[in-house]
Coordinates of C-alpha atoms and ligand atoms in Angstrom, one line a residue:
X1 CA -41.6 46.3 31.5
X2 CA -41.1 43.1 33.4
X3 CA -37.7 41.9 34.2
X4 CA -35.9 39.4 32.6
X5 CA -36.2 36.1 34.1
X6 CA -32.6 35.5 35.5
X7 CA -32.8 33.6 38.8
X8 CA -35.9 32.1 40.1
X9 CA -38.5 34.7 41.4
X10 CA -38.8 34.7 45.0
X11 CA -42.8 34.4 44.9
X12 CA -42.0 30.5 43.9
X13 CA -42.2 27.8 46.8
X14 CA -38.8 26.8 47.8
X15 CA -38.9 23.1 47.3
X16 CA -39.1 24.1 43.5
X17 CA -36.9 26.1 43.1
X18 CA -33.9 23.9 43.2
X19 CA -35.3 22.1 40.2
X20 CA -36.2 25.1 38.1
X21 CA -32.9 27.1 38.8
X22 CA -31.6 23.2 37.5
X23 CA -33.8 23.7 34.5
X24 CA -33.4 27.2 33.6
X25 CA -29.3 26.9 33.2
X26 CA -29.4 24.5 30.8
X27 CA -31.0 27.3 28.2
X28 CA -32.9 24.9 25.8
X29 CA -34.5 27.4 24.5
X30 CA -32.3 28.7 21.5
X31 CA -35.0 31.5 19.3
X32 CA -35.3 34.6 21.0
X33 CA -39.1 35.8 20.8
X34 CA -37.8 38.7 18.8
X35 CA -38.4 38.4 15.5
X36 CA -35.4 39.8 13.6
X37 CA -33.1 38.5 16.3
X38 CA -30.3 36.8 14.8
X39 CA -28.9 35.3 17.9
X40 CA -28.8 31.5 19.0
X41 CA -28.0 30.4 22.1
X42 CA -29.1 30.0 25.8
X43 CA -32.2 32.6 26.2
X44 CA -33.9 33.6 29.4
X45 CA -38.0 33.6 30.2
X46 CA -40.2 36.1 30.1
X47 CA -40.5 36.4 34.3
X48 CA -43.9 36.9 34.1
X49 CA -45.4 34.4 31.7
X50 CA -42.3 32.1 31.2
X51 CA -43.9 31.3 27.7
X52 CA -41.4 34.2 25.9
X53 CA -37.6 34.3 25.4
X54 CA -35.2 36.6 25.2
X55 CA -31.2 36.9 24.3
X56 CA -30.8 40.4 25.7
X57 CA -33.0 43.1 27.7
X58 CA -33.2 45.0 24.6
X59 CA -34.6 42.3 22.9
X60 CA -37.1 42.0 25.2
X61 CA -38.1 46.0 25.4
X62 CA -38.3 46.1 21.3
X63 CA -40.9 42.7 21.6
X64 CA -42.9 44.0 24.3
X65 CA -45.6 45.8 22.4
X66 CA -46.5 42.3 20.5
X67 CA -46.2 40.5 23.6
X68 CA -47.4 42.3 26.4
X69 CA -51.8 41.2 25.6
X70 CA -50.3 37.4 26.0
X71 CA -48.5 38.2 28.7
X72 CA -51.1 39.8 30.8
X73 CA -53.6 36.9 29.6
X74 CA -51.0 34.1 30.6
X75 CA -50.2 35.7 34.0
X76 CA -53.9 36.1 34.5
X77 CA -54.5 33.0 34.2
X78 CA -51.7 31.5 36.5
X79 CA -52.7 33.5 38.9
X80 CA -56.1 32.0 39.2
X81 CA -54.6 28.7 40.5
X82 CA -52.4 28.7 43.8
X83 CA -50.0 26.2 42.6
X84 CA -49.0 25.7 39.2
X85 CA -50.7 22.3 38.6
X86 CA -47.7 19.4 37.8
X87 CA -48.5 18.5 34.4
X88 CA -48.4 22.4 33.3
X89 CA -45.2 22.7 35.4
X90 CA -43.5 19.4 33.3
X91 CA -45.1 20.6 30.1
X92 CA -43.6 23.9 30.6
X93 CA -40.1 22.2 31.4
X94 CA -40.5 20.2 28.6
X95 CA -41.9 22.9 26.2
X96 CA -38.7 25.1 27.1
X97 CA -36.0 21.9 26.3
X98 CA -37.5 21.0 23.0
X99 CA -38.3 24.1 21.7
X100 CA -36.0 23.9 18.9
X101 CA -37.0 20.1 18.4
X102 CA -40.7 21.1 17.8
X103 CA -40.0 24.3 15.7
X104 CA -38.0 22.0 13.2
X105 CA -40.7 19.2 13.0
X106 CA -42.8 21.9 12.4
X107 CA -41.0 23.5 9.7
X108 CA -40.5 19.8 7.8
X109 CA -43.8 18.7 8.7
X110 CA -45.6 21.5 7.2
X111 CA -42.7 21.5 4.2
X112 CA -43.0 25.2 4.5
X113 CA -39.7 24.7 2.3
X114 CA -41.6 24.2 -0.7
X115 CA -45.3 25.2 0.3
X116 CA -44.8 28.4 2.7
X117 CA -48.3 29.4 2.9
X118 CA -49.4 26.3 4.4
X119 CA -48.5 28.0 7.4
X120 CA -51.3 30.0 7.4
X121 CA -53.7 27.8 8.0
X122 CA -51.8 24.4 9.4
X123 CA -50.0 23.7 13.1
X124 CA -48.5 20.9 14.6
X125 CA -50.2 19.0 17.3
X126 CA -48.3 16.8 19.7
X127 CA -50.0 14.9 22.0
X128 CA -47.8 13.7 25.7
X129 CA -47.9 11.8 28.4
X130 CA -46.0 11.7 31.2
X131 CA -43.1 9.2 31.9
X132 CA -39.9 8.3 34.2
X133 CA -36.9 10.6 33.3
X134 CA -34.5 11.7 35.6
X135 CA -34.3 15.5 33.3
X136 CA -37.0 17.5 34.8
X137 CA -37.5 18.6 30.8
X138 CA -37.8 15.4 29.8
X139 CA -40.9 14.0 31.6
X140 CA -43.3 13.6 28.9
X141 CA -43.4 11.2 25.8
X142 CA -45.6 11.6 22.9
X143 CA -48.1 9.5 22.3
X144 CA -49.8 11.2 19.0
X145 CA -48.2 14.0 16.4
X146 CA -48.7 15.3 13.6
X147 CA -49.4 18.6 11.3
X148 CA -53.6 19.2 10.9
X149 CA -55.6 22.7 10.1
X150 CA -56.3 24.8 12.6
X151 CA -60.2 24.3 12.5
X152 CA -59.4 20.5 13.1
X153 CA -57.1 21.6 15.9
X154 CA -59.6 23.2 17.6
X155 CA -62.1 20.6 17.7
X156 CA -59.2 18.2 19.0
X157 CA -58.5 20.6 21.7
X158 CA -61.7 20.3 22.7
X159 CA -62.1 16.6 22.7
X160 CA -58.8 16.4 24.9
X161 CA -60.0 18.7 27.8
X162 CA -58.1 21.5 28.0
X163 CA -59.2 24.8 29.9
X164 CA -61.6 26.3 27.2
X165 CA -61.6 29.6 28.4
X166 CA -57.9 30.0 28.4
X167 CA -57.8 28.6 25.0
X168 CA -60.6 30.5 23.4
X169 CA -59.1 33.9 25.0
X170 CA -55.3 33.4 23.6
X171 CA -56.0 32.5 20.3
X172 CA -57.5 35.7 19.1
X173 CA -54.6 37.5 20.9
X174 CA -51.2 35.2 19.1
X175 CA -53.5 35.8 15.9
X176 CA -53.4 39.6 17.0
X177 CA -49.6 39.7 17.5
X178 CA -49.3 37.4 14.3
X179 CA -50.8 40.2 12.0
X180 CA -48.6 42.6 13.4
X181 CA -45.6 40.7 13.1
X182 CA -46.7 40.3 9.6
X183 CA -46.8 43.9 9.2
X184 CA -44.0 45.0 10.6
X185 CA -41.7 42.4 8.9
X186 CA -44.0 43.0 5.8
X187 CA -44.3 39.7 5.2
X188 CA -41.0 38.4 5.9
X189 CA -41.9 36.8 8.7
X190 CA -45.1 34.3 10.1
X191 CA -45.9 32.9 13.2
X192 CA -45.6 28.9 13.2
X193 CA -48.4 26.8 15.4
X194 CA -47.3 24.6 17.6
X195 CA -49.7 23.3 20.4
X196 CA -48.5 20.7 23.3
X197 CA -50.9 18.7 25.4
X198 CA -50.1 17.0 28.3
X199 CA -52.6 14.3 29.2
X200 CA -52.4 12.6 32.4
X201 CA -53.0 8.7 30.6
X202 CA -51.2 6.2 29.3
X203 CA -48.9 3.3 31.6
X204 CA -47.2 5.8 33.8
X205 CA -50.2 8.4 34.1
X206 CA -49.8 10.1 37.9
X207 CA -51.7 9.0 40.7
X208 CA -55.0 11.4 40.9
X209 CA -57.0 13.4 38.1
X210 CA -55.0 15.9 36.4
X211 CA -56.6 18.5 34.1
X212 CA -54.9 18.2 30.4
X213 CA -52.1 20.8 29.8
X214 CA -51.9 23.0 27.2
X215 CA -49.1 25.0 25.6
X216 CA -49.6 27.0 22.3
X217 CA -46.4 28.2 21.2
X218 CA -45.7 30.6 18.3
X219 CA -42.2 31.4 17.3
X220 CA -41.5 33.4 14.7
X221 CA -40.6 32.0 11.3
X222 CA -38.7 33.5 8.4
X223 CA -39.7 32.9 5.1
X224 CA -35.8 33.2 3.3
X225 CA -35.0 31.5 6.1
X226 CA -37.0 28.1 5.7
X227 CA -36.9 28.5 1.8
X228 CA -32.4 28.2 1.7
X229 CA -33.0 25.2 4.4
X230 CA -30.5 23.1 3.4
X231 CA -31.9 19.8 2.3
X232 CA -29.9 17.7 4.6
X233 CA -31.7 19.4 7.4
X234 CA -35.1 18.7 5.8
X235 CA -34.8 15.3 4.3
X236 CA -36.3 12.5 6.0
X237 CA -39.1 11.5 7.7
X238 CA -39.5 14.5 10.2
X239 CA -41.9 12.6 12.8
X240 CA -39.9 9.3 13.2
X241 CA -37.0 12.3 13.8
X242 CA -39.2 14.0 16.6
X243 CA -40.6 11.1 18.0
X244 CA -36.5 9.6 18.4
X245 CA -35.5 13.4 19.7
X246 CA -37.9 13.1 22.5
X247 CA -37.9 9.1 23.4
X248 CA -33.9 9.6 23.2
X249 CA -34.3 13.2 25.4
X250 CA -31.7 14.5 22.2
X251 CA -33.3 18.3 21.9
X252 CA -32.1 19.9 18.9
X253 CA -29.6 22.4 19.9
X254 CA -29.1 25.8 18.4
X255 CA -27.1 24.6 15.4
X256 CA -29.3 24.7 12.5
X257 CA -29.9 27.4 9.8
X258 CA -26.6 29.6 9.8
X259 CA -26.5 29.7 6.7
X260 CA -29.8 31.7 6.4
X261 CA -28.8 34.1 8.8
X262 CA -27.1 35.5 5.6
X263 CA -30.1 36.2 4.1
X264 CA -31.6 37.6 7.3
X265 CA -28.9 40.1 7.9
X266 CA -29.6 40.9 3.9
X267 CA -32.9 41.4 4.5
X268 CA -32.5 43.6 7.6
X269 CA -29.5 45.7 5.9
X270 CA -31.9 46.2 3.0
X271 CA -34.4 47.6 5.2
Ligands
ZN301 ZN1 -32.7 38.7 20.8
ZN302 ZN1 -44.4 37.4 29.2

């Protein structure tokens, strides 16, 4: 059991620090990884992988068992480079702030509203570059989005350069801990697809070569939960939304969906 991620670890270099403890405070992050977890607010990382979050240590001890394969792959592959390269350390930042911003899109994007099971086999893609902000979180703007199948994912993936052997070893495991969520929700709850890639292009590209970024994130989504969205939430055009959310740095706080946490506690009590 790894401890939770509650001041930055001491294996970090120092000049970074400053600007991740910055980072980590403002809690962005608003789903804990826990799947029946009904709190929203500020979370804390995973310390190992910083790619799960938590509300509570015993959050974090009941996910463990799904999360501990990504874990160990995500750490492993950290590990192999000295120093976390910068655009996986701003798409991380960036990753953790709009969080919430990206589940949403997701959710409207895919109208899992109306057609649920289209998140079986769709995700959302969004493509970034990096740009000028003064919000550590904030440095990256997209250039492309939008909701494809996951066979077309993967031959984008390819085509934008990201580490293929990272790639092709986590899929297999979020599909693992996806069936297994399945299971142990029976059915209640899915795994959305979300995958962010950070390109070093466009007018304010850094100075050098930097490899592509990839994040593939894959918070859990309730079905009750999506189906009561209330349409005010939904309507619109969700990826003129996203793409104003991120140009305007506005992440979506941990507002929406309290009325569905009705039907999750209903659900959980019935269980
Ligand atoms: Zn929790
Ligand atoms: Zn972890």
């Amino acid at each position: 059991m790894p401890d939770q991620g509650k001041k930055p670890s001491t294996n970090k270099k120092p000049s970074k620090n400053s600007e991740d403890a910055k980072e980590s405070e403002d809690g962005a992050i608003s789903y804990c990884s826990m799947e029946n977890c009904l709190f929203r607010g500020p979370m804390k990382a995973c310390a190992r992988c910083k790619s799960a979050w938590y509300c509570s240590v015993q959050c974090q001890k009941k996910h463990w068992e799904l999360h501990k394969p990504i874990c160990n792959h995500i750490l492993e592959h950290i590990q192999r480079t000295p120093e976390e390269p910068l655009l996986d350390r701003h798409l991380r930042h960036w990753s953790t702030r709009f969080e919430a911003t990206m589940l949403n899109a997701c959710i409207r994007g895919l109208n899992l509203k109306h057609e649920w099971d289209r998140i079986e086999k769709e995700g959302l893609v969004i493509l970034l570059q990096p740009r000028p902000h003064s919000h550590l979180g904030s440095r990256l703007h997209i250039q492309r989005a939008g909701v494809y199948k996951i066979e077309v994912i993967h031959s984008m993936l390819d085509a934008v350069g990201v580490n293929a052997e990272h790639r092709n070893r986590l899929l297999p495991l979020q599909m693992e801990a996806r069936q297994r969520l399945q299971e142990r929700t029976h059915g209640f709850a899915d795994q959305a697809y979300i995958f962010a890639i950070a390109r070093n292009d466009g007018p304010n590209a850094i100075e050098g070569r930097h490899p592509s970024a990839l994040r593939i994130l894959t918070p859990a989504v309730y079905k009750p939960q999506v189906v009561s969205m209330p349409m005010t939430e939904y309507d619109g055009d969700w990826l003129q939304d996203l793409k104003d959310q991120i140009h305007n740095d506005r992440p979506m706080q941990h507002k929406p969906l309290q009325k569905l946490v009705i039907h999750r506690a209903e659900y959980l009590s019935s269980r």
